[in-house]
XYZ file of N, CA and C in Angstrom:
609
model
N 4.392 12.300 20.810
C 4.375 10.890 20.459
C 5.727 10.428 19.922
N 6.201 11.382 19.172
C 7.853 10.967 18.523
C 8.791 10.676 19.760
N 8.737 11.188 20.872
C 9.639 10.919 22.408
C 9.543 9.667 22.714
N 8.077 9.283 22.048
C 7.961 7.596 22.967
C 8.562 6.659 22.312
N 9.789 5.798 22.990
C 10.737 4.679 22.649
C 10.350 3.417 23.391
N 10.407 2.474 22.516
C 10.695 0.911 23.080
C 11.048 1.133 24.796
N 12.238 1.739 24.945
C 12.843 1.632 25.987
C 11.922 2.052 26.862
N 10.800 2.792 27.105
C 9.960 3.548 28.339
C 9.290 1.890 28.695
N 8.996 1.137 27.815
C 8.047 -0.248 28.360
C 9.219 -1.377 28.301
N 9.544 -1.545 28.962
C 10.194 -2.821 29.321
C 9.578 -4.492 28.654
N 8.555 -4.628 29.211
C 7.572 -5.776 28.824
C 7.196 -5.403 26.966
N 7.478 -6.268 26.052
C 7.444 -6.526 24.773
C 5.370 -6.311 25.070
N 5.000 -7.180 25.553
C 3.627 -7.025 25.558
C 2.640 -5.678 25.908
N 3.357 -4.752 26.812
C 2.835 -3.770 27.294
C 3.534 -2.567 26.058
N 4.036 -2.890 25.460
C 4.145 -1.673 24.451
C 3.090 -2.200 23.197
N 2.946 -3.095 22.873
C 2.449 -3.921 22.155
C 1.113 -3.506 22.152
N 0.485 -3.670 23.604
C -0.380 -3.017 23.527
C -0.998 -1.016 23.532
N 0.183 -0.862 23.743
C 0.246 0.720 24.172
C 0.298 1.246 22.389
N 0.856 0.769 21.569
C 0.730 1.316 20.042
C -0.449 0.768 19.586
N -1.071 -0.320 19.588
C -2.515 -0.688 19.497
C -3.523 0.136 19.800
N -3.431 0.803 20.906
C -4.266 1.493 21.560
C -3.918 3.138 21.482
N -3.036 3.532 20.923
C -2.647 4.767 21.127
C -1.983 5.041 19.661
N -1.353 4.469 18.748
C -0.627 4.883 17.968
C -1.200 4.611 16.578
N -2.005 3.733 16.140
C -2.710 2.857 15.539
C -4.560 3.155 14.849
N -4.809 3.032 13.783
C -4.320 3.425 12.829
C -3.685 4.861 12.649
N -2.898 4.785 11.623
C -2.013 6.503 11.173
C -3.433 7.022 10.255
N -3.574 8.120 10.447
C -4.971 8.586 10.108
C -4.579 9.471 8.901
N -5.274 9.988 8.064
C -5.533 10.844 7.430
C -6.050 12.457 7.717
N -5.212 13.232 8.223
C -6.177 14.460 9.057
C -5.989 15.200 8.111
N -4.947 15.584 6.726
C -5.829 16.750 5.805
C -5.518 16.069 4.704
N -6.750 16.223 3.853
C -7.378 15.635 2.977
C -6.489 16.082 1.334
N -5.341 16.734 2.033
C -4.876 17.483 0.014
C -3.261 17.619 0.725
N -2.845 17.166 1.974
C -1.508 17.103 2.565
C -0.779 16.045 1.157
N 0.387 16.104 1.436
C 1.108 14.844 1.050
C 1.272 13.779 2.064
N 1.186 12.375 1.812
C 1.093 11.720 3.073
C 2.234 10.094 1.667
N 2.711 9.773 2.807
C 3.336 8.228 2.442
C 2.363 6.945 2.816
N 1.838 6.368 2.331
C 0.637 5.330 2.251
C 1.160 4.064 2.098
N 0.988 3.142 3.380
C 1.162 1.948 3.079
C -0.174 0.965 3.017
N -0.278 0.271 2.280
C -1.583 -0.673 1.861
C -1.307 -2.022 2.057
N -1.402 -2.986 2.356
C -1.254 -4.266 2.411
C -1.940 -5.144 3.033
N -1.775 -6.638 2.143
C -2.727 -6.845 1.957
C -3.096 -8.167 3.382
N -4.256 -8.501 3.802
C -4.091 -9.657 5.241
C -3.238 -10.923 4.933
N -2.808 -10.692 6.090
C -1.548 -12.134 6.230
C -0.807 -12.019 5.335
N -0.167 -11.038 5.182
C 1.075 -10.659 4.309
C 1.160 -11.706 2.889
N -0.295 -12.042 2.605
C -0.264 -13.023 1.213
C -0.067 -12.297 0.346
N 0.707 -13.278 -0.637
C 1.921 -12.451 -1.605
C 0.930 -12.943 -2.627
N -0.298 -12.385 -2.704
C -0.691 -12.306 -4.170
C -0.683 -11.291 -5.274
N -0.034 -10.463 -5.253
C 0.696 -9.711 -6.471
C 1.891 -10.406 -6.947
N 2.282 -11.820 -6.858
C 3.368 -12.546 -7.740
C 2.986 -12.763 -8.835
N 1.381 -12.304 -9.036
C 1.063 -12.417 -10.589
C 0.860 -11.121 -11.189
N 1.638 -11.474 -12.562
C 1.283 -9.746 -13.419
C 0.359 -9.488 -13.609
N -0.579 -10.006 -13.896
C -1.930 -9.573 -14.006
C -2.370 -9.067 -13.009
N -2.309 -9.695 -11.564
C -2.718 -8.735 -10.306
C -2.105 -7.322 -10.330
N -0.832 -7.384 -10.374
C 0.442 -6.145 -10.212
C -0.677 -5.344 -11.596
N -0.818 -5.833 -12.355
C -1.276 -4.834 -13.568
C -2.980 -4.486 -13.565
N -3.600 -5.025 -13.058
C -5.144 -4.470 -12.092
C -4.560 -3.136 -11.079
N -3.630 -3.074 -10.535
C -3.170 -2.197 -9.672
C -2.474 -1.022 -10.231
N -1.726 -1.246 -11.520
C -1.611 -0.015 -12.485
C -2.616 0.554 -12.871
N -2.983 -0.380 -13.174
C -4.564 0.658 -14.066
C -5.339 1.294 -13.181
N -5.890 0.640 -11.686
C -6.489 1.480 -11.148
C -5.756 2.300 -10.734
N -4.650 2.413 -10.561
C -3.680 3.976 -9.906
C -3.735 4.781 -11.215
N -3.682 4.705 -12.246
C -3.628 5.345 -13.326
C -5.574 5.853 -13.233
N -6.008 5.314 -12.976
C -7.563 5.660 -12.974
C -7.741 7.009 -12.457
N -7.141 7.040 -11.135
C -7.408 7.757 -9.354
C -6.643 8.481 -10.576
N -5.270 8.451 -10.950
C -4.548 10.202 -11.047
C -5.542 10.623 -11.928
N -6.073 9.730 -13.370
C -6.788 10.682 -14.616
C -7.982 11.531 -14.012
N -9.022 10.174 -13.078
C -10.791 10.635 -12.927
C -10.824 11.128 -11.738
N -9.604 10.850 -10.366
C -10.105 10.985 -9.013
C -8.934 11.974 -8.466
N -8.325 12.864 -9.041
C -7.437 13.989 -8.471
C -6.242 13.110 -7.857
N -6.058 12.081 -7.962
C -4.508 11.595 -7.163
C -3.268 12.420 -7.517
N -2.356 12.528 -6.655
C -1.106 12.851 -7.701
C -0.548 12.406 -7.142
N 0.282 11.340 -7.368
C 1.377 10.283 -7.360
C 2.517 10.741 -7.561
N 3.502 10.980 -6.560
C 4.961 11.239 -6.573
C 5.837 9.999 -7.019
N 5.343 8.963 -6.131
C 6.845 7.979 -5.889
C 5.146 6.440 -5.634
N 5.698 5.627 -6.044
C 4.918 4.129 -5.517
C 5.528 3.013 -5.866
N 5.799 1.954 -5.266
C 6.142 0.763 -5.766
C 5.522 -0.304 -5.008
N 4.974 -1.332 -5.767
C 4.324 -2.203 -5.466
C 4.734 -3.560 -5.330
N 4.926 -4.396 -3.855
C 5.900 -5.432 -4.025
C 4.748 -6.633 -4.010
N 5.007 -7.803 -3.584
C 4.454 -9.207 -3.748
C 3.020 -8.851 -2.476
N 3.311 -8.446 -1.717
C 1.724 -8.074 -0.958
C 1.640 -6.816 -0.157
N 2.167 -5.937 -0.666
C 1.813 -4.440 -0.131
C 2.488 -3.074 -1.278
N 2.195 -2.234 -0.999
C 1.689 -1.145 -1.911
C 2.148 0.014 -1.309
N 3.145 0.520 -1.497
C 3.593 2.030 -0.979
C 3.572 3.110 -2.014
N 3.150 4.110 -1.518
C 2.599 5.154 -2.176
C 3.310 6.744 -1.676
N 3.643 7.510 -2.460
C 4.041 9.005 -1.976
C 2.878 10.068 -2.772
N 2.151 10.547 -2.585
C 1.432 10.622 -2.807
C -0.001 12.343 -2.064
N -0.993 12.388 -2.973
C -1.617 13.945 -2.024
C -3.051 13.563 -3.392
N -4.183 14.405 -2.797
C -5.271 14.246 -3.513
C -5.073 16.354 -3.969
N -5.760 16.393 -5.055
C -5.780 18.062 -5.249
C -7.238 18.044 -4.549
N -7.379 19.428 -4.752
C -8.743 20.605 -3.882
C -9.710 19.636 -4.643
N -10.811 19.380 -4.163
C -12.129 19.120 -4.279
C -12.243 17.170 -4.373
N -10.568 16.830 -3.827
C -11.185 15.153 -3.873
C -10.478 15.403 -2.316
N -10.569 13.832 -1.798
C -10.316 13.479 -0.203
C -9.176 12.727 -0.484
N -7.984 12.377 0.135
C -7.062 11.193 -0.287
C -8.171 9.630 -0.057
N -8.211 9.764 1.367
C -9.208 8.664 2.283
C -10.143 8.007 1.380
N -10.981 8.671 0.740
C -12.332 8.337 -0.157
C -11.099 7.701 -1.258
N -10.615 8.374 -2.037
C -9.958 8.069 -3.491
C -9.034 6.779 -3.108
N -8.296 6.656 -2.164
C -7.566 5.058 -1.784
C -8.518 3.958 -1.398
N -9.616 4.741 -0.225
C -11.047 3.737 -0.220
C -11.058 2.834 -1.443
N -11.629 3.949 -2.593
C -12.615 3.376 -3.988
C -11.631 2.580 -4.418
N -10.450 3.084 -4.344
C -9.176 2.310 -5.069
C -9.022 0.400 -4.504
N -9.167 0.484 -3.244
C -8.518 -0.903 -2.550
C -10.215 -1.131 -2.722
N -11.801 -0.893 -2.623
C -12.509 -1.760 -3.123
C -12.340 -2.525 -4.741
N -12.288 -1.619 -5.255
C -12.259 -1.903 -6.983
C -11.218 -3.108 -6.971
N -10.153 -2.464 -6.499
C -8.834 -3.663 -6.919
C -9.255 -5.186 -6.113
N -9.857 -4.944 -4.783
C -10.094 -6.442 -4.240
C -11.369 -6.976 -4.801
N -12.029 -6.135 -5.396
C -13.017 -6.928 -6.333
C -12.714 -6.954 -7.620
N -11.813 -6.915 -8.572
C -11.183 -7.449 -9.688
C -10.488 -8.878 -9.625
N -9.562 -8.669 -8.202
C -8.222 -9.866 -8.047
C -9.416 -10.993 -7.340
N -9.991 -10.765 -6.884
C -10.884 -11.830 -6.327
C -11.525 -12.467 -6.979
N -12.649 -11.763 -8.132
C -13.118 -12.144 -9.022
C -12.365 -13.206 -10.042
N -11.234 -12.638 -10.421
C -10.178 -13.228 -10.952
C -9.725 -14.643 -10.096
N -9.955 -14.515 -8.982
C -9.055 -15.496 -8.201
C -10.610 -16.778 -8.183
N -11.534 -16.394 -8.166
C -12.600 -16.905 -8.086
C -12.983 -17.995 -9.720
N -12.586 -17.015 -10.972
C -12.930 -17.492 -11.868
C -12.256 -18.278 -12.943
N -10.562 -17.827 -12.962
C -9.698 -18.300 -13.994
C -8.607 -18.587 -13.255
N -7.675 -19.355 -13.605
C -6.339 -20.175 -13.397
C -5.555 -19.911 -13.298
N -5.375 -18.509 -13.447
C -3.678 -17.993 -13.304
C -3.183 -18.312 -12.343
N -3.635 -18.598 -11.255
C -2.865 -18.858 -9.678
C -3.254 -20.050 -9.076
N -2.646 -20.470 -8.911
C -2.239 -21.873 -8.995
C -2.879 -22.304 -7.566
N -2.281 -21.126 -6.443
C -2.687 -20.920 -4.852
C -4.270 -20.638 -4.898
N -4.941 -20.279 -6.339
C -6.083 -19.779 -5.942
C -6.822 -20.207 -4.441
N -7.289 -21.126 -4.724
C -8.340 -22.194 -3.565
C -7.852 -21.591 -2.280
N -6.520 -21.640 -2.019
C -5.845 -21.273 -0.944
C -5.818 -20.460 0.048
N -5.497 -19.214 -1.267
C -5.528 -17.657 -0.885
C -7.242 -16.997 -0.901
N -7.967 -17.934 -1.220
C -9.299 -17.424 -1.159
C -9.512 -17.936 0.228
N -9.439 -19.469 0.682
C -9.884 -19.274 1.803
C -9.194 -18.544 2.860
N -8.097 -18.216 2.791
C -7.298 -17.492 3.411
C -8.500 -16.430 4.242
N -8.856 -15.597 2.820
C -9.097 -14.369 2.924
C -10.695 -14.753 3.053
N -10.873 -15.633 3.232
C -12.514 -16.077 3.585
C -12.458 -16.154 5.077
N -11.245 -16.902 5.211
C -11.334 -16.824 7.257
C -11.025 -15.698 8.135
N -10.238 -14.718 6.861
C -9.969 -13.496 8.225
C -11.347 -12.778 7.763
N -12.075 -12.895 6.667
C -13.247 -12.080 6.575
C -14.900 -12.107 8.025
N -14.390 -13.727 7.805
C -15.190 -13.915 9.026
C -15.206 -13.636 10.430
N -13.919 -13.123 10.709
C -13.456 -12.377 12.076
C -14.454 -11.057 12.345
N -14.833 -10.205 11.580
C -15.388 -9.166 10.793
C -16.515 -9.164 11.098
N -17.769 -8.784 11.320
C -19.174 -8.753 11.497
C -19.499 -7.905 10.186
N -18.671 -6.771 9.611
C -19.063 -6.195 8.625
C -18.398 -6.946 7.255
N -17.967 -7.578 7.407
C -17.252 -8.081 6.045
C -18.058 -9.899 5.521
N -19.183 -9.642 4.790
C -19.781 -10.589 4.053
C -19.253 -11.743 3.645
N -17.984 -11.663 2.827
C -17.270 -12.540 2.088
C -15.682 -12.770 2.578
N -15.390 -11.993 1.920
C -13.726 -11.610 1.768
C -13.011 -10.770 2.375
N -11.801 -10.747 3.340
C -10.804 -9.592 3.872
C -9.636 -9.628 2.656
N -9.390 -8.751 1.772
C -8.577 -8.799 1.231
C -7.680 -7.842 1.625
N -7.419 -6.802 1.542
C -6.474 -5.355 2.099
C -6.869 -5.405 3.909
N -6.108 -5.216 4.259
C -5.862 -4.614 5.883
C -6.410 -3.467 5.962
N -7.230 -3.213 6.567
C -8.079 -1.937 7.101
C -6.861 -0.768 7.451
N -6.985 0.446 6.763
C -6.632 2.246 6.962
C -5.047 2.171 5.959
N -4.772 3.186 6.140
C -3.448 3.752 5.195
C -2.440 3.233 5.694
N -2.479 3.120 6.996
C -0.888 3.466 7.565
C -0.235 4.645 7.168
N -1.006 5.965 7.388
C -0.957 7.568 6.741
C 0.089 8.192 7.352
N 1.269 7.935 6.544
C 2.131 9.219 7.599
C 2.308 10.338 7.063
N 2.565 12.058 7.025
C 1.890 12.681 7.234
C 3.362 13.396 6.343
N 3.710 13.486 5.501
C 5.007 14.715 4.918
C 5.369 16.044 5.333
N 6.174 16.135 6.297
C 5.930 17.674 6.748
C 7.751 18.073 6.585
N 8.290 17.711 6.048
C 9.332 18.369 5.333
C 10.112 17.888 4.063
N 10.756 18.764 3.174
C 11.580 18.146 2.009
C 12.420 16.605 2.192
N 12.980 16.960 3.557
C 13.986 15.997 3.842
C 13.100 14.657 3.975
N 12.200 14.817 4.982
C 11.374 14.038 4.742
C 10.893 12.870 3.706
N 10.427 14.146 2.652
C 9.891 13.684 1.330
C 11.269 12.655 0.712
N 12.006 12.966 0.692
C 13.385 12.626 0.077
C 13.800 11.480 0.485
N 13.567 10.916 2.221
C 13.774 10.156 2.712
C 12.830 9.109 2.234
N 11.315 9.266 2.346
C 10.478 7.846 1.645
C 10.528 7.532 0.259
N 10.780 8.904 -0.224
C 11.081 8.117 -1.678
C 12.421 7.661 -2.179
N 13.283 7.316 -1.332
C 14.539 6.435 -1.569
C 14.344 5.131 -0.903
N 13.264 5.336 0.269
C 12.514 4.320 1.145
C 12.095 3.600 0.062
N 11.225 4.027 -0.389
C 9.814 3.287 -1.477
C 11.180 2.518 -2.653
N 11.592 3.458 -3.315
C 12.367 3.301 -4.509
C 13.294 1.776 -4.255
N 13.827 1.815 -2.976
C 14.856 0.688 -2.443
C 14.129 -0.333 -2.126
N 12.833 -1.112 -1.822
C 12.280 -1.797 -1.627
C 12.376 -2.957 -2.375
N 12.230 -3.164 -3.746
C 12.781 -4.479 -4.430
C 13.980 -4.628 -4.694
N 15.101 -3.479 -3.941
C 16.523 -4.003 -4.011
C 16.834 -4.603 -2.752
N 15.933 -4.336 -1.652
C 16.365 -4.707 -0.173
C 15.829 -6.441 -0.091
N 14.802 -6.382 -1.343
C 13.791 -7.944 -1.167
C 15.131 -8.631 -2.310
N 15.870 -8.075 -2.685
C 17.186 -8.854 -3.894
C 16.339 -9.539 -4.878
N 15.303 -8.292 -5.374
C 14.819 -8.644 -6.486
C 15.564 -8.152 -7.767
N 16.240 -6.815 -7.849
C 17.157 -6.353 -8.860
C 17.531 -5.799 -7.676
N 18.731 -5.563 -8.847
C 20.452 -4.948 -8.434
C 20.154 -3.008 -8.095
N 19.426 -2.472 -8.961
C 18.978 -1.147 -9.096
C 17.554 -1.153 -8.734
N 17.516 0.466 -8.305
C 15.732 0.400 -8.460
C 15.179 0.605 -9.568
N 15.728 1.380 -10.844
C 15.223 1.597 -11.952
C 14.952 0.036 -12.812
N 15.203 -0.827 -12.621
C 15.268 -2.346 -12.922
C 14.087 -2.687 -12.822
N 12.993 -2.297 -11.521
C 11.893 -2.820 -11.357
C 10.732 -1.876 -11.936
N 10.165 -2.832 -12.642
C 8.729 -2.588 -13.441
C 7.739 -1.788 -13.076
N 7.678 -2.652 -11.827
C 6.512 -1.749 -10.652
C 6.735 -0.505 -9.866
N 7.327 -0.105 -10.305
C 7.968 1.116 -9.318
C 8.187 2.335 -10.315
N 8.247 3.584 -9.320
C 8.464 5.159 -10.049
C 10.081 4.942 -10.415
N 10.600 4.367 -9.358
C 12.387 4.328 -10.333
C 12.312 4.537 -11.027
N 11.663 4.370 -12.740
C 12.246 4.283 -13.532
C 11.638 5.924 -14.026
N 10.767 6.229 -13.960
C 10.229 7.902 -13.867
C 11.837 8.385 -13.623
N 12.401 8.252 -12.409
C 12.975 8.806 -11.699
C 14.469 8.828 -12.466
N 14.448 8.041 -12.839
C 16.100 7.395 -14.092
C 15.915 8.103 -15.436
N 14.725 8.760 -15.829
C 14.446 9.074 -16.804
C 13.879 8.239 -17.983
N 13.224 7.058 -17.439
C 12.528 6.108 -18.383
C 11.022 6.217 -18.101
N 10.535 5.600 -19.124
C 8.628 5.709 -18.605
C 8.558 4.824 -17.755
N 7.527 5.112 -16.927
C 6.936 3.998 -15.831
C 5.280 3.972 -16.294
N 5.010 2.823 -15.310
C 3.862 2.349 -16.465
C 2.283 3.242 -15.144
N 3.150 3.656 -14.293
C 1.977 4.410 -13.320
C 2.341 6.239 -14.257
N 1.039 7.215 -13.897
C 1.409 8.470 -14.363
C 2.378 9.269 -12.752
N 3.270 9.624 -13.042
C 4.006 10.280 -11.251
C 4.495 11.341 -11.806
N 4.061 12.502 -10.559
C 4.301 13.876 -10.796
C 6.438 13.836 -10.201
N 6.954 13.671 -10.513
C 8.403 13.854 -10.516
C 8.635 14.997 -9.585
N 9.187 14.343 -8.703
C 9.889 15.443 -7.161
C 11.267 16.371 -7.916
């Protein structure tokens, strides 16, 4: 699958569909691997511009490492998606433990978005996520997170080394700060030698 380039499909549409159908979702195949996790959320709505959302999302990552075996290398969390470096220990699943994780959190921020004022977009971003829910036959109410991991799979140091300068650079590439240790939401600052407000096992 790594051989296959843009260049073999000519037509933008026929590759388009060829990763849809073939490449799509990145799966989870062992359950205690290290894997890089992307989460995000439908229609790239930037509702983590509020701290309180961003801080529903600490706590439950802090939850998963204390009660649900996570161990968190590297994560930073931008305005609507969630990257993670990351492995579950022996006797939890990653799959199940990010599952419980993205229900809990879209039923906190919703609730929230449903009941009090902090967001101004509320009305907005609810129906937002009311109309892609209805696309859905299984989804009752709300699409909040994009369905699977986007699981890619760690199979060397270099590797490892590479997403977490990936992850780490993310609110310097958005010219949110100058450094990565600058941003709040992120292991940078683990990594600089300051506390971060997630628990991360340090590479």
């Amino acid at each position: 699958m790594l051989l296959l380039q843009k260049q073999y499909f000519p037509y933008e549409i026929a590759f388009s569909f060829f990763e849809t159908i073939f490449m799509r979702p990145f799966q989870v195949s062992d359950q205690n691997s290290v894997y890089f996790l992307t989460l995000t959320i439908v229609d790239w709505i930037d509702v983590f511009s509020r701290k309180e959302f961003k801080l529903e999302v600490v706590d439950s990552l802090n939850f998963c490492v204390e009660r649900k075996g996570l161990e968190v290398f590297a994560w930073c969390l931008m305005s609507n998606h969630l990257h993670l470096l990351c492995r579950s220990k022996e006797a939890f699943r990653l799959s199940d433990t990010i599952q419980d994780f993205k229900k809990f959190t879209a039923r906190k921020i919703l609730s929230s978005l449903e009941k009090e004022s902090i967001e101004s977009r509320a009305k907005w971003i609810l129906y937002a996520f009311r109309e892609k829910g209805l696309t859905q036959s299984r989804i009752t109410n709300y699409k909040f997170w994009i369905d699977g991991l986007h699981a890619v799979a760690i199979n060397s140091n270099h590797f490892f080394e590479q997403k977490l300068h990936y992850i780490h650079q993310n609110p310097v590439e958005a010219m949110i700060v100058e450094e990565p240790e600058e941003y709040l939401f992120s292991s940078a600052r683990d990594y600089a030698g300051m506390k971060g407000l997630v628990k991360v096992e340090l590479y």
